[in-house]
Each structure stands twice: as structure tokens, then as C-alpha cells.
């Protein structure tokens, strides 16, 4: 038995199961089990595998992973990692697998926010991929990341430990349903969020990997998919400094609705940015702050 034979067998099983990229996934699982690079696979794939217990165990492990992947468990939950912004994030079934689309949001923030003294809040952090890559690549003074899920926060904490140890600036995690757990006095220069945004009725029609295995909590944006943008628009203002920025990932058909929602709450300088596929993916808004100042003046008058 050679690795090449195992690779062909795995690819065929995955193809039969309707997995979208069977060869690629069979290869990733093989490299994962043997802890080797693609280059060493190419060099050794036709050599017979040793006839020992270690090789037999690895083969069994590979076969188990192929059968799980054939059951449409996402590849990244099997390997336990996903690359995002050039960094390797740990993932499990409690967090959404970081998507390349989401790099559009991180790149926009990095391009527009050069001042490292900024304080940043990530709402619905999941694996922490947005907050941690911004802390790592942007070097912001203070980054806070929150999530409603304690299990997701455990993953984010592991990622922070892995990627931010010895890094300057503070990084804090907070278990919170949207803004509920944030001190009323806290203000941020930048809010970022990739909230759940899929309309509930649409979830049933998604790929089995997403529909059956990724956390529903991270996907379901309620009936019209916009519930969490409403909360971000209404409550985000309370936690932004005047002139503060909010950046959100959106579903590709939500740009107009989200823009209208934020304009309606007094935000300005609305901008939509497309992802690499040319689809609307990020909405940015600026909170001018007048309304809040007016309210504060009103309070002083009393
Ligand atoms: N982009 C994800 C998907 O297409 C959804 C992410 C989200 O709801 N925030 O499955």
C-alpha cells in the first residue's frame, strides 16, 4: 500500500459522497494524518508504507476521517485548523469556519485605520479570527472581542494564546449577548462584526457542511436576516466615540437594507466594499456623534 493509493481511494469515496472538492480534501486529510507537507507527499507517495503498527494506525485514522468527511463534516473541523489572513486559527464545531470573504473586512479596517492607539470592539467574535488578526496585523492598543457562546470564547482564547502571546497591546474576551455585557461608559474608536445574517428560512437550503454542522447560533439572522444589524445600528452608537467607525460583514444581497438601517439611525459616510468574487461583502459607517452630544446636553439641563 502506498500513499498514492490511499489518496486515490479517499478521493473516490469523497467524490461518491458529493463532496465538492474530493481530491483536495483527501489530500489535506492525508497530509494532516501523516503530518507532512505536500512536497514530501509528492516525493514519497509511491513508496510502500512500512508494515508496522504506526502505519496501520495512521491508515485507520485516515479512513475514519475520510468517512467523516463523506458524511459532510467540514474539513476544518476534522483537521482542527483554518488559515485566515496568513495566520493559522484553531477551529471546532462551536465556531464558524473563518471564510476568505471575511478577509475583506479585515483588509478594509487595516487600510483605513492606521492609528495604533485605537480601541476596537469585535461583536460576535467566534473563533476570534477578525479580532486576533486585527490585533496581530494592525497592532491596535486595545482589542475587546465578545461572543454569546462560552464554547466559542474558549476557542478564541486558545487562538489568542497561540497568536498574540508576547504581542503588544491588550486583548480581552467577554461573554456577552451583543452589547449587554459592555460597561455603559465604555467607548470604542472602531466596532467590527460578522454577525449571523442568514434568514432563518434560507438555512435549510445551504450546503450540508454549513446547514448540519456549523453553529446555527453563528448563522441565523432571524426572519429577514437583519436582526443583528438592527442591534448593531441602534446600540453601536452608545459605544462609539463621536467619529467612530463600524465595519460589518454582510450577506451579498443586504448592502441596501443595511445601509438604509444605519442611515436611519444617524450614521454617515456609508460605504459598501465588494469581496474577491465581486459581491457586496462589507458595509462601513461612521457615527458622527451629534445626537449623543445633544442627549448629553439635555441630561445636563435637568
Ligand atoms: N458567510 C457565511 C456563509 O455563507 C455566513 C456567515 C454569517 O452568517 N455571518 O455561510
Short mmCIF file of C-alpha atoms and ligand atoms in Angstrom, two decimals, residues 96-97 99 101-102 193-198 206 210 214 216-221 229 249-251 281, ligand 1:
data_model
loop_
_atom_site.label_atom_id
_atom_site.label_comp_id
_atom_site.label_asym_id
_atom_site.label_seq_id
_atom_site.Cartn_x
_atom_site.Cartn_y
_atom_site.Cartn_z
CA UNK A 96 -17.96 29.21 12.22
CA UNK A 97 -15.04 28.25 9.98
CA UNK A 99 -14.10 32.43 5.42
CA UNK A 101 -14.74 36.62 2.27
CA UNK A 102 -14.23 37.89 5.80
CA UNK A 193 -18.69 42.47 13.42
CA UNK A 194 -19.52 39.44 11.32
CA UNK A 195 -22.90 38.74 12.90
CA UNK A 196 -25.28 35.92 11.99
CA UNK A 197 -27.02 37.15 8.84
CA UNK A 198 -28.69 34.27 7.03
CA UNK A 206 -27.38 25.68 2.37
CA UNK A 210 -22.94 24.64 6.84
CA UNK A 214 -21.70 24.87 11.64
CA UNK A 216 -26.77 27.70 13.96
CA UNK A 217 -26.18 30.46 16.50
CA UNK A 218 -23.48 31.92 14.25
CA UNK A 219 -25.59 31.82 11.08
CA UNK A 220 -29.21 32.59 11.90
CA UNK A 221 -30.00 36.28 11.39
CA UNK A 229 -27.65 44.74 12.15
CA UNK A 249 -19.66 41.74 7.06
CA UNK A 250 -22.98 41.38 5.22
CA UNK A 251 -24.73 38.85 3.02
CA UNK A 281 -19.45 41.95 1.46
N1 LIG B 1 -20.65 33.67 5.23
C1 LIG B 1 -21.30 32.65 5.96
C2 LIG B 1 -21.97 31.66 5.00
O1 LIG B 1 -22.13 31.97 3.85
C3 LIG B 1 -22.32 33.22 6.91
C4 LIG B 1 -21.69 33.98 7.98
C5 LIG B 1 -22.64 34.70 8.85
O2 LIG B 1 -23.84 34.44 8.96
N2 LIG B 1 -22.08 35.64 9.49
O3 LIG B 1 -22.28 30.56 5.36
#
